[in-house]
Amino acid sequence: MVVAPGGEALVIVANRLPVERADPASPWRTSPGGLVSALIPVLQRQPGVWVGWAGAADEDLDPFDFEGLSLQPVTLSATDIERYYEGFSNATLWPLYHDVTGEAVFERGWWEAYSRVNQRFAEAASRSAPPGSTVWVHDYQLQLVPALLRRARPDLRIGWFNHIPFPGYEIYARLPWRHQIVEGLLGADLLGFQRRDDAVNFLRAARRCAEVVTRGSVVEYGDRQIRVGAFPISVDTAALDALARDPTTRARARQIRHDLGDPEAVLLGVDRLDYTKGIINRLRAYSELLEEGAVGPPRTVLIQVASPSRDRVREYQLLREELETLVGRINGDYSSVGRPAIHYLHQSFPRDEMAALYLTADVMLVTPLKDGMNLVAKEYVACRSDESGVLVLSEFTGAVDDLRQAIVINPWDMDGTKEAIRQALNGGGAATRRRMRTMRNHIFTEDVHHWAAAFLGALELTVDRDPR
Ligand code: G6P
């Protein structure tokens, strides 16, 4: 059981609440993305408050409870959404922190909105946090919150965790506000990153931008010490395993396979529709295999789930056009009536349907150009209780550190990717099962509860504060 240091309620601060709705008349549904799917199980096990945005513009909501979670909404205006969320967070920081796999746009007005909205989140967190409690801030949207919160509430323990990569200094240095962001983060007691490399990149940025001294993984900052470390996030393995063993899920997986025409092999890709995910590279490799006759319906089918994401940001609109043109071309060339080469689903699915899809997939393709962790890879492994199935995994994901027995690819290497898919389709023997077993053992030990306990445990060791 994860306990906040001191045993009091934990305050989570993240851009999104774990639930959203299309409009006030619609029911609440789970918010998209890895951050939310990882944190829900953590807060279900311990008392806590979640401060975040409910996903719509100009909605002033009172605090409310949802399935045992206590939620404190922060209001964003239409302008805040355009400049802080779509602009600075997702058109400046997101591409920059993912090694500029998409173009990073720098707009001065967006920075002003980012600062203003971070201030609002810090005030909401300050109101929600009991004296001497622990506040855990999440992700790139809220990098100024730690310092703002410390100024207002020096009694709090403050942790921050980055769910996405932190770039090398050559890339980070392009950010006109690089000093302010580093100073914002140094308000925390503990800064957590997915991989060791991300932590090292941050330490270098801190030395260059804040002129601090670092000793190993500690930043000396005035009279304070800030710890910096790697805490690879994971999934609720036991819960996913149970869901995948459920007879209803298994029956649904058989039904999906039947609906696909009972092919010999099903390949699956599951991503938010994002340029960092390498969907185009993956489909180009698959299209060459179709051309060569190595794969194709009715024997082999590919399902590509691309869940809608950030669809008002230009790079995402361009990607959607490119992807849908490519899928259309591939299906035009290689499908037959009632048997498409690619089943393309621009939709989001609930957890149980995702588990059924993972069960259906003989081969899982996770091929990002850059990804902080990638929880889809871990979810797939968690669902393969019979130890069958092959994971093809990009070397540019954090997940590769934990899932070394996957078939590891460089998504920029077309021939290597094709060869990996061929190899995956020929898998299935004892060696394949051994690999899956080893990966499952790893994520059963290092699950999301282990991650949260490791981070909060390290945060507890950072300081001894006297409650006010
Ligand atoms: C990633 C980020 C999260 C974000 C999620 C969905 O997982 O790390 O912070 O919430 O993507 O993106 P969105 O922009 O819809 O919140």
Tab-separated table of C-alpha atoms and ligand atoms in Angstrom:
chain	number	residue	atom	x	y	z
A	1	MET	CA	0.000	0.000	0.000
A	2	VAL	CA	1.359	3.404	-0.989
A	3	VAL	CA	1.255	5.935	1.819
A	4	ALA	CA	2.096	9.577	1.577
A	5	PRO	CA	4.891	10.540	3.946
A	6	GLY	CA	3.309	11.308	7.296
A	7	GLY	CA	0.207	9.237	6.439
A	8	GLU	CA	-1.900	12.233	5.409
A	9	ALA	CA	-3.810	12.627	2.162
A	10	LEU	CA	-1.652	12.953	-0.899
A	11	VAL	CA	-2.328	15.874	-3.242
A	12	ILE	CA	-1.847	15.042	-6.913
A	13	VAL	CA	-1.561	17.996	-9.289
A	14	ALA	CA	-1.785	17.219	-13.001
A	15	ASN	CA	-2.991	19.164	-16.019
A	16	ARG	CA	-5.902	16.780	-16.509
A	17	LEU	CA	-8.319	15.351	-13.994
A	18	PRO	CA	-8.680	11.594	-14.513
A	19	VAL	CA	-12.145	12.172	-16.004
A	20	GLU	CA	-13.536	14.416	-18.736
A	21	ARG	CA	-16.778	14.796	-20.697
A	22	ALA	CA	-17.531	16.097	-24.166
A	23	ASP	CA	-20.102	18.596	-22.821
A	24	PRO	CA	-22.005	19.107	-19.560
A	25	ALA	CA	-24.805	16.816	-20.774
A	26	SER	CA	-22.459	13.861	-21.446
A	27	PRO	CA	-21.371	11.316	-18.835
A	28	TRP	CA	-17.858	11.443	-17.344
A	29	ARG	CA	-15.346	9.121	-19.014
A	30	THR	CA	-11.672	8.391	-18.337
A	31	SER	CA	-9.264	11.025	-19.706
A	32	PRO	CA	-6.753	9.971	-22.382
A	33	GLY	CA	-3.081	9.186	-21.928
A	34	GLY	CA	-0.558	7.284	-19.909
A	35	LEU	CA	-0.396	9.697	-16.961
A	36	VAL	CA	-4.043	9.195	-16.041
A	37	SER	CA	-4.046	5.433	-16.583
A	38	ALA	CA	-1.004	5.118	-14.303
A	39	LEU	CA	-2.206	7.391	-11.497
A	40	ILE	CA	-5.812	6.171	-11.125
A	41	PRO	CA	-4.785	2.864	-9.500
A	42	VAL	CA	-2.400	4.721	-7.160
A	43	LEU	CA	-5.087	7.049	-5.785
A	44	GLN	CA	-7.600	4.213	-5.552
A	45	ARG	CA	-5.365	2.670	-2.887
A	46	GLN	CA	-4.891	5.679	-0.635
A	47	PRO	CA	-6.782	8.795	0.380
A	48	GLY	CA	-5.936	11.741	-1.776
A	49	VAL	CA	-7.071	14.734	-3.741
A	50	TRP	CA	-6.533	15.252	-7.469
A	51	VAL	CA	-6.217	18.835	-8.713
A	52	GLY	CA	-6.647	19.237	-12.486
A	53	TRP	CA	-8.622	20.446	-15.495
A	54	ALA	CA	-11.840	18.669	-16.526
A	55	GLY	CA	-11.144	18.975	-20.260
A	56	ALA	CA	-13.691	21.630	-21.354
A	57	ALA	CA	-13.450	25.425	-21.732
A	58	ASP	CA	-14.756	27.917	-19.160
A	59	GLU	CA	-16.339	25.283	-16.927
A	60	ASP	CA	-16.432	26.371	-13.265
A	61	LEU	CA	-16.990	23.133	-11.385
A	62	ASP	CA	-17.223	22.584	-7.638
A	63	PRO	CA	-15.055	19.829	-6.147
A	64	PHE	CA	-16.672	16.418	-6.715
A	65	ASP	CA	-16.070	12.732	-6.075
A	66	PHE	CA	-15.843	10.147	-8.836
A	67	GLU	CA	-15.527	6.430	-8.085
A	68	GLY	CA	-13.837	7.116	-4.768
A	69	LEU	CA	-11.517	9.837	-6.115
A	70	SER	CA	-11.758	13.332	-4.684
A	71	LEU	CA	-11.427	15.819	-7.546
A	72	GLN	CA	-10.623	19.564	-7.399
A	73	PRO	CA	-11.268	21.138	-10.798
A	74	VAL	CA	-9.156	24.016	-12.152
A	75	THR	CA	-10.910	26.194	-14.756
A	76	LEU	CA	-9.259	26.934	-18.109
A	77	SER	CA	-10.715	29.565	-20.432
A	78	ALA	CA	-10.811	29.050	-24.209
A	79	THR	CA	-7.738	31.342	-24.442
A	80	ASP	CA	-5.899	29.349	-21.759
A	81	ILE	CA	-6.589	26.169	-23.701
A	82	GLU	CA	-5.331	27.715	-26.917
A	83	ARG	CA	-2.169	29.263	-25.458
A	84	TYR	CA	-1.202	27.243	-22.371
A	85	TYR	CA	-2.412	23.741	-23.367
A	86	GLU	CA	-2.435	23.538	-27.177
A	87	GLY	CA	0.238	26.202	-27.558
A	88	PHE	CA	3.063	26.183	-25.014
A	89	SER	CA	2.504	22.669	-23.642
A	90	ASN	CA	1.769	20.801	-26.846
A	91	ALA	CA	3.247	22.863	-29.693
A	92	THR	CA	6.391	24.114	-27.860
A	93	LEU	CA	7.379	21.755	-25.030
A	94	TRP	CA	6.017	18.455	-26.380
A	95	PRO	CA	7.995	18.455	-29.670
A	96	LEU	CA	11.070	19.977	-27.994
A	97	TYR	CA	11.154	17.361	-25.237
A	98	HIS	CA	10.651	14.579	-27.812
A	99	ASP	CA	13.830	15.490	-29.697
A	100	VAL	CA	11.961	17.711	-32.162
A	101	THR	CA	10.231	14.772	-33.898
A	102	GLY	CA	7.652	17.471	-34.701
A	103	GLU	CA	8.299	21.171	-35.264
A	104	ALA	CA	8.557	23.216	-32.033
A	105	VAL	CA	6.839	26.618	-32.211
A	106	PHE	CA	7.959	29.487	-29.949
A	107	GLU	CA	5.330	32.154	-29.216
A	108	ARG	CA	5.837	34.785	-26.529
A	109	GLY	CA	2.100	35.051	-25.786
A	110	TRP	CA	1.985	31.323	-25.027
A	111	TRP	CA	4.685	31.655	-22.381
A	112	GLU	CA	2.694	34.353	-20.623
A	113	ALA	CA	-0.365	32.044	-20.568
A	114	TYR	CA	1.747	29.095	-19.350
A	115	SER	CA	3.035	31.195	-16.410
A	116	ARG	CA	-0.453	32.465	-15.553
A	117	VAL	CA	-2.061	28.989	-15.644
A	118	ASN	CA	0.790	27.432	-13.624
A	119	GLN	CA	0.118	30.103	-10.985
A	120	ARG	CA	-3.567	29.068	-10.931
A	121	PHE	CA	-2.666	25.389	-10.446
A	122	ALA	CA	-0.246	26.313	-7.645
A	123	GLU	CA	-2.984	28.292	-5.864
A	124	ALA	CA	-5.458	25.403	-6.208
A	125	ALA	CA	-2.869	22.951	-4.878
A	126	SER	CA	-2.091	25.287	-1.988
A	127	ARG	CA	-5.787	25.436	-1.039
A	128	SER	CA	-6.117	21.630	-1.177
A	129	ALA	CA	-2.987	20.730	0.792
A	130	PRO	CA	-3.252	20.277	4.577
A	131	PRO	CA	-0.368	21.703	6.659
A	132	GLY	CA	2.826	19.722	6.259
A	133	SER	CA	1.374	17.456	3.567
A	134	THR	CA	2.864	16.072	0.389
A	135	VAL	CA	2.081	17.442	-3.045
A	136	TRP	CA	3.003	15.440	-6.121
A	137	VAL	CA	3.066	17.562	-9.283
A	138	HIS	CA	3.046	15.867	-12.687
A	139	ASP	CA	4.446	16.471	-16.120
A	140	TYR	CA	5.667	19.134	-18.511
A	141	GLN	CA	2.510	21.250	-18.400
A	142	LEU	CA	3.230	22.250	-14.765
A	143	GLN	CA	6.964	22.887	-14.498
A	144	LEU	CA	6.577	26.249	-12.744
A	145	VAL	CA	4.271	24.887	-10.033
A	146	PRO	CA	6.993	23.542	-7.679
A	147	ALA	CA	8.638	26.963	-7.135
A	148	LEU	CA	5.324	28.854	-7.005
A	149	LEU	CA	3.990	26.415	-4.453
A	150	ARG	CA	7.124	26.503	-2.318
A	151	ARG	CA	6.954	30.284	-2.148
A	152	ALA	CA	3.338	30.140	-0.928
A	153	ARG	CA	3.654	27.023	1.252
A	154	PRO	CA	7.149	26.314	2.575
A	155	ASP	CA	5.630	23.679	4.910
A	156	LEU	CA	4.867	21.277	2.032
A	157	ARG	CA	6.899	18.390	0.692
A	158	ILE	CA	6.907	18.829	-3.072
A	159	GLY	CA	7.691	16.175	-5.662
A	160	TRP	CA	7.519	16.495	-9.450
A	161	PHE	CA	7.560	13.662	-11.975
A	162	ASN	CA	8.063	14.015	-15.725
A	163	HIS	CA	6.115	11.444	-17.737
A	164	ILE	CA	7.871	12.386	-20.973
A	165	PRO	CA	11.579	12.559	-21.893
A	166	PHE	CA	13.825	15.443	-20.837
A	167	PRO	CA	15.952	16.407	-23.866
A	168	GLY	CA	19.695	16.822	-24.202
A	169	TYR	CA	20.966	20.344	-23.502
A	170	GLU	CA	21.605	21.155	-27.193
A	171	ILE	CA	17.854	20.859	-27.753
A	172	TYR	CA	16.656	22.206	-24.397
A	173	ALA	CA	18.824	25.310	-24.848
A	174	ARG	CA	16.622	26.477	-27.758
A	175	LEU	CA	13.854	27.288	-25.285
A	176	PRO	CA	13.858	31.066	-24.720
A	177	TRP	CA	12.462	30.460	-21.205
A	178	ARG	CA	14.951	27.726	-20.278
A	179	HIS	CA	16.146	29.538	-17.127
A	180	GLN	CA	12.644	30.114	-15.754
A	181	ILE	CA	11.646	26.471	-16.298
A	182	VAL	CA	14.713	25.151	-14.471
A	183	GLU	CA	14.096	27.599	-11.610
A	184	GLY	CA	10.456	26.491	-11.497
A	185	LEU	CA	11.439	22.842	-11.157
A	186	LEU	CA	14.071	23.557	-8.507
A	187	GLY	CA	11.221	24.497	-6.157
A	188	ALA	CA	10.650	20.749	-5.650
A	189	ASP	CA	12.351	18.510	-3.078
A	190	LEU	CA	12.503	15.591	-5.506
A	191	LEU	CA	12.484	15.604	-9.314
A	192	GLY	CA	11.646	12.262	-10.924
A	193	PHE	CA	12.282	11.201	-14.519
A	194	GLN	CA	11.530	8.031	-16.475
A	195	ARG	CA	15.121	7.130	-17.381
A	196	ARG	CA	18.577	7.804	-16.030
A	197	ASP	CA	19.422	9.692	-19.244
A	198	ASP	CA	16.526	12.116	-18.666
A	199	ALA	CA	17.766	12.822	-15.132
A	200	VAL	CA	21.303	13.386	-16.411
A	201	ASN	CA	19.994	15.752	-19.105
A	202	PHE	CA	18.134	17.750	-16.459
A	203	LEU	CA	21.189	17.951	-14.167
A	204	ARG	CA	23.181	19.413	-17.045
A	205	ALA	CA	20.417	21.925	-17.856
A	206	ALA	CA	20.353	22.937	-14.160
A	207	ARG	CA	24.118	23.527	-14.114
A	208	ARG	CA	23.942	25.582	-17.299
A	209	CYS	CA	20.769	27.565	-16.612
A	210	ALA	CA	20.690	28.085	-12.844
A	211	GLU	CA	24.442	28.001	-12.233
A	212	VAL	CA	24.002	25.479	-9.458
A	213	VAL	CA	26.461	22.860	-8.315
A	214	THR	CA	25.446	19.220	-8.656
A	215	ARG	CA	26.944	16.404	-6.593
A	216	GLY	CA	25.937	13.079	-8.140
A	217	SER	CA	22.165	13.250	-8.314
A	218	VAL	CA	21.806	16.124	-5.829
A	219	VAL	CA	21.454	19.779	-6.807
A	220	GLU	CA	22.823	22.280	-4.283
A	221	TYR	CA	20.526	25.278	-4.582
A	222	GLY	CA	21.046	28.039	-2.013
A	223	ASP	CA	20.445	26.411	1.352
A	224	ARG	CA	18.379	23.603	-0.181
A	225	GLN	CA	19.230	20.280	-1.730
A	226	ILE	CA	17.109	18.848	-4.521
A	227	ARG	CA	17.272	15.134	-5.329
A	228	VAL	CA	16.998	14.010	-8.921
A	229	GLY	CA	16.367	10.408	-9.919
A	230	ALA	CA	14.939	7.886	-12.373
A	231	PHE	CA	11.648	6.219	-11.452
A	232	PRO	CA	10.396	4.193	-14.444
A	233	ILE	CA	6.611	4.194	-14.398
A	234	SER	CA	4.607	1.008	-14.886
A	235	VAL	CA	1.070	-0.403	-15.040
A	236	ASP	CA	-1.339	-2.049	-12.605
A	237	THR	CA	-0.132	-5.475	-13.693
A	238	ALA	CA	-2.283	-7.604	-11.368
A	239	ALA	CA	-5.478	-5.746	-12.339
A	240	LEU	CA	-4.739	-6.066	-16.079
A	241	ASP	CA	-3.831	-9.722	-15.656
A	242	ALA	CA	-7.155	-10.355	-13.889
A	243	LEU	CA	-9.071	-8.466	-16.566
A	244	ALA	CA	-7.378	-10.454	-19.336
A	245	ARG	CA	-8.175	-13.768	-17.598
A	246	ASP	CA	-11.830	-12.834	-17.205
A	247	PRO	CA	-14.023	-15.171	-19.312
A	248	THR	CA	-15.930	-12.172	-20.724
A	249	THR	CA	-12.706	-10.600	-22.006
A	250	ARG	CA	-11.550	-13.912	-23.485
A	251	ALA	CA	-14.891	-14.422	-25.224
A	252	ARG	CA	-14.672	-10.885	-26.631
A	253	ALA	CA	-11.147	-11.609	-27.947
A	254	ARG	CA	-12.408	-14.753	-29.723
A	255	GLN	CA	-15.224	-12.717	-31.211
A	256	ILE	CA	-12.823	-10.048	-32.511
A	257	ARG	CA	-10.658	-12.733	-34.112
A	258	HIS	CA	-13.702	-14.299	-35.689
A	259	ASP	CA	-14.876	-10.898	-36.979
A	260	LEU	CA	-11.447	-10.486	-38.586
A	261	GLY	CA	-12.014	-13.732	-40.497
A	262	ASP	CA	-9.999	-15.993	-38.145
A	263	PRO	CA	-6.632	-15.065	-39.638
A	264	GLU	CA	-3.436	-16.966	-38.843
A	265	ALA	CA	-1.869	-13.853	-37.302
A	266	VAL	CA	-3.160	-10.572	-35.909
A	267	LEU	CA	-0.781	-7.620	-35.536
A	268	LEU	CA	-1.790	-4.648	-33.397
A	269	GLY	CA	-0.709	-1.029	-32.940
A	270	VAL	CA	-2.290	1.126	-30.200
A	271	ASP	CA	-1.290	4.770	-29.917
A	272	ARG	CA	-2.614	8.234	-29.355
A	273	LEU	CA	-2.538	9.821	-32.802
A	274	ASP	CA	0.804	11.530	-32.177
A	275	TYR	CA	3.854	12.053	-34.409
A	276	THR	CA	6.163	10.775	-31.664
A	277	LYS	CA	4.600	7.313	-31.896
A	278	GLY	CA	6.159	6.348	-35.240
A	279	ILE	CA	2.884	5.155	-36.780
A	280	ILE	CA	3.847	6.319	-40.283
A	281	ASN	CA	7.226	4.523	-40.198
A	282	ARG	CA	5.489	1.363	-38.935
A	283	LEU	CA	2.865	1.398	-41.689
A	284	ARG	CA	5.467	2.088	-44.383
A	285	ALA	CA	7.406	-0.979	-43.255
A	286	TYR	CA	4.192	-3.009	-43.195
A	287	SER	CA	3.264	-1.787	-46.657
A	288	GLU	CA	6.587	-3.043	-48.064
A	289	LEU	CA	5.906	-6.440	-46.488
A	290	LEU	CA	2.469	-6.423	-48.145
A	291	GLU	CA	4.094	-5.546	-51.460
A	292	GLU	CA	6.513	-8.446	-51.086
A	293	GLY	CA	3.665	-10.823	-50.207
A	294	ALA	CA	5.219	-11.620	-46.796
A	295	VAL	CA	1.978	-10.563	-45.058
A	296	GLY	CA	-1.566	-9.806	-46.127
A	297	PRO	CA	-5.202	-10.730	-45.791
A	298	PRO	CA	-6.780	-13.188	-45.284
A	299	ARG	CA	-3.783	-14.797	-43.474
A	300	THR	CA	-2.439	-11.716	-41.694
A	301	VAL	CA	-4.290	-8.608	-40.557
A	302	LEU	CA	-3.135	-5.439	-38.866
A	303	ILE	CA	-5.326	-3.446	-36.486
A	304	GLN	CA	-4.167	0.119	-35.894
A	305	VAL	CA	-5.941	1.983	-33.103
A	306	ALA	CA	-5.077	5.694	-33.269
A	307	SER	CA	-6.983	7.420	-30.500
A	308	PRO	CA	-7.942	11.046	-31.176
A	309	SER	CA	-5.543	13.524	-29.584
A	310	ARG	CA	-4.889	17.294	-29.566
A	311	ASP	CA	-6.773	17.635	-32.823
A	312	ARG	CA	-6.669	21.447	-32.851
A	313	VAL	CA	-2.861	21.518	-32.913
A	314	ARG	CA	-1.528	21.898	-36.471
A	315	GLU	CA	1.105	19.130	-36.354
A	316	TYR	CA	-1.571	16.671	-35.231
A	317	GLN	CA	-3.890	17.733	-38.039
A	318	LEU	CA	-1.099	17.263	-40.582
A	319	LEU	CA	-0.247	13.856	-39.140
A	320	ARG	CA	-3.855	12.721	-39.322
A	321	GLU	CA	-4.072	13.700	-42.985
A	322	GLU	CA	-0.809	11.941	-43.800
A	323	LEU	CA	-1.754	8.813	-41.874
A	324	GLU	CA	-5.229	8.516	-43.319
A	325	THR	CA	-3.915	9.041	-46.851
A	326	LEU	CA	-1.371	6.281	-46.233
A	327	VAL	CA	-3.938	3.866	-44.757
A	328	GLY	CA	-6.256	4.596	-47.677
A	329	ARG	CA	-3.491	3.924	-50.186
A	330	ILE	CA	-2.415	0.691	-48.496
A	331	ASN	CA	-5.980	-0.569	-48.204
A	332	GLY	CA	-6.681	0.438	-51.796
A	333	ASP	CA	-3.688	-1.561	-52.995
A	334	TYR	CA	-3.796	-4.650	-50.792
A	335	SER	CA	-7.332	-5.311	-49.493
A	336	SER	CA	-10.013	-7.526	-50.990
A	337	VAL	CA	-13.756	-7.187	-50.497
A	338	GLY	CA	-14.551	-7.645	-46.790
A	339	ARG	CA	-10.855	-8.201	-45.979
A	340	PRO	CA	-8.976	-4.909	-45.421
A	341	ALA	CA	-5.198	-5.094	-45.037
A	342	ILE	CA	-5.350	-2.569	-42.170
A	343	HIS	CA	-8.244	-2.096	-39.761
A	344	TYR	CA	-7.810	1.548	-38.872
A	345	LEU	CA	-9.758	2.794	-35.830
A	346	HIS	CA	-9.600	6.502	-35.019
A	347	GLN	CA	-11.347	5.928	-31.699
A	348	SER	CA	-10.734	5.479	-27.981
A	349	PHE	CA	-11.809	2.274	-26.279
A	350	PRO	CA	-12.555	1.394	-22.659
A	351	ARG	CA	-10.140	-0.771	-20.678
A	352	ASP	CA	-11.971	-4.072	-21.174
A	353	GLU	CA	-12.070	-3.677	-24.968
A	354	MET	CA	-8.350	-2.801	-24.935
A	355	ALA	CA	-7.620	-5.957	-22.933
A	356	ALA	CA	-9.578	-8.018	-25.501
A	357	LEU	CA	-7.566	-6.413	-28.327
A	358	TYR	CA	-4.277	-7.199	-26.552
A	359	LEU	CA	-5.455	-10.813	-26.161
A	360	THR	CA	-6.287	-10.990	-29.860
A	361	ALA	CA	-2.865	-9.709	-30.959
A	362	ASP	CA	-0.196	-12.288	-31.752
A	363	VAL	CA	2.224	-9.463	-32.461
A	364	MET	CA	2.209	-6.047	-30.779
A	365	LEU	CA	3.944	-3.199	-32.632
A	366	VAL	CA	5.224	-0.395	-30.385
A	367	THR	CA	7.525	1.689	-32.583
A	368	PRO	CA	7.799	5.295	-31.280
A	369	LEU	CA	10.460	7.674	-32.562
A	370	LYS	CA	10.720	8.906	-28.957
A	371	ASP	CA	8.659	8.038	-25.880
A	372	GLY	CA	9.195	8.693	-22.167
A	373	MET	CA	8.016	5.190	-21.244
A	374	ASN	CA	5.119	3.760	-23.358
A	375	LEU	CA	2.631	2.004	-21.153
A	376	VAL	CA	0.944	0.222	-24.086
A	377	ALA	CA	3.954	-2.114	-24.276
A	378	LYS	CA	3.621	-2.952	-20.579
A	379	GLU	CA	-0.166	-3.336	-20.813
A	380	TYR	CA	0.247	-5.860	-23.628
A	381	VAL	CA	2.697	-7.937	-21.600
A	382	ALA	CA	0.448	-7.739	-18.507
A	383	CYS	CA	-2.464	-9.168	-20.537
A	384	ARG	CA	-0.552	-12.186	-21.981
A	385	SER	CA	-1.168	-14.610	-19.119
A	386	ASP	CA	-0.629	-17.690	-21.329
A	387	GLU	CA	2.847	-16.305	-22.144
A	388	SER	CA	2.188	-16.254	-25.871
A	389	GLY	CA	2.574	-13.165	-28.057
A	390	VAL	CA	5.523	-11.194	-29.374
A	391	LEU	CA	6.329	-7.576	-28.626
A	392	VAL	CA	8.215	-5.498	-31.201
A	393	LEU	CA	9.557	-2.467	-29.326
A	394	SER	CA	11.421	0.693	-30.308
A	395	GLU	CA	14.779	1.332	-28.696
A	396	PHE	CA	13.722	4.976	-28.227
A	397	THR	CA	11.164	4.186	-25.508
A	398	GLY	CA	11.710	4.120	-21.757
A	399	ALA	CA	9.942	0.727	-21.751
A	400	VAL	CA	12.874	-0.920	-23.495
A	401	ASP	CA	14.893	-0.739	-20.248
A	402	ASP	CA	12.326	-2.972	-18.535
A	403	LEU	CA	11.278	-5.153	-21.485
A	404	ARG	CA	14.646	-6.158	-22.875
A	405	GLN	CA	13.331	-9.523	-24.138
A	406	ALA	CA	11.155	-7.786	-26.740
A	407	ILE	CA	12.314	-7.710	-30.358
A	408	VAL	CA	14.006	-4.317	-30.219
A	409	ILE	CA	14.011	-2.133	-33.332
A	410	ASN	CA	15.208	1.235	-34.555
A	411	PRO	CA	12.023	2.711	-36.090
A	412	TRP	CA	14.087	4.750	-38.563
A	413	ASP	CA	15.544	1.531	-39.963
A	414	MET	CA	12.970	0.263	-42.440
A	415	ASP	CA	14.739	-3.020	-43.228
A	416	GLY	CA	15.346	-3.700	-39.534
A	417	THR	CA	11.685	-3.049	-38.737
A	418	LYS	CA	10.529	-5.354	-41.547
A	419	GLU	CA	12.886	-8.075	-40.390
A	420	ALA	CA	11.587	-7.733	-36.804
A	421	ILE	CA	7.975	-8.106	-37.998
A	422	ARG	CA	8.937	-11.204	-40.039
A	423	GLN	CA	10.713	-12.654	-37.014
A	424	ALA	CA	7.720	-11.873	-34.768
A	425	LEU	CA	5.356	-13.653	-37.156
A	426	ASN	CA	7.577	-16.721	-37.075
A	427	GLY	CA	7.715	-16.715	-33.258
A	428	GLY	CA	5.601	-18.874	-31.002
A	429	GLY	CA	8.004	-21.548	-29.753
A	430	ALA	CA	9.432	-22.172	-26.297
A	431	ALA	CA	11.933	-19.328	-26.678
A	432	THR	CA	9.111	-16.850	-27.353
A	433	ARG	CA	7.309	-17.991	-24.218
A	434	ARG	CA	10.478	-17.674	-22.164
A	435	ARG	CA	10.897	-14.103	-23.310
A	436	MET	CA	7.314	-13.232	-22.476
A	437	ARG	CA	7.619	-14.944	-19.063
A	438	THR	CA	10.727	-12.920	-18.189
A	439	MET	CA	9.029	-9.658	-19.169
A	440	ARG	CA	5.916	-10.578	-17.180
A	441	ASN	CA	7.977	-11.413	-14.102
A	442	HIS	CA	9.616	-8.015	-14.333
A	443	ILE	CA	6.404	-6.000	-14.541
A	444	PHE	CA	4.703	-8.048	-11.826
A	445	THR	CA	7.445	-6.918	-9.440
A	446	GLU	CA	7.912	-3.422	-10.801
A	447	ASP	CA	4.288	-2.417	-11.211
A	448	VAL	CA	2.707	1.018	-10.835
A	449	HIS	CA	2.351	0.632	-7.059
A	450	HIS	CA	6.047	-0.120	-6.782
A	451	TRP	CA	6.737	3.029	-8.851
A	452	ALA	CA	4.575	5.259	-6.649
A	453	ALA	CA	6.019	3.768	-3.450
A	454	ALA	CA	9.569	4.265	-4.737
A	455	PHE	CA	8.925	7.920	-5.623
A	456	LEU	CA	7.018	8.783	-2.445
A	457	GLY	CA	9.537	6.873	-0.329
A	458	ALA	CA	12.394	8.869	-1.865
A	459	LEU	CA	10.417	12.079	-1.359
A	460	GLU	CA	9.952	11.264	2.311
A	461	LEU	CA	13.699	10.914	2.733
A	462	THR	CA	14.411	14.337	1.226
A	463	VAL	CA	13.357	16.625	4.073
A	464	ASP	CA	12.003	16.685	7.572
A	465	ARG	CA	9.503	19.472	7.705
A	466	ASP	CA	7.679	20.726	10.739
A	467	PRO	CA	3.944	20.948	10.066
A	468	ARG	CA	2.678	24.497	10.620
B	1	G6P	C1	0.909	11.939	-22.266
B	1	G6P	C2	1.300	13.036	-21.282
B	1	G6P	C3	0.128	13.386	-20.371
B	1	G6P	C4	-1.106	13.681	-21.185
B	1	G6P	C5	-1.414	12.535	-22.139
B	1	G6P	C6	-2.627	12.791	-23.032
B	1	G6P	O1	0.705	10.737	-21.589
B	1	G6P	O2	2.424	12.625	-20.529
B	1	G6P	O3	0.451	14.494	-19.560
B	1	G6P	O4	-2.213	13.913	-20.357
B	1	G6P	O5	-0.285	12.307	-22.962
B	1	G6P	O6	-2.484	13.995	-23.703
B	1	G6P	P1	-3.503	15.196	-23.506
B	1	G6P	O7	-2.866	16.351	-24.196
B	1	G6P	O8	-4.778	14.726	-24.142
B	1	G6P	O9	-3.683	15.420	-22.029
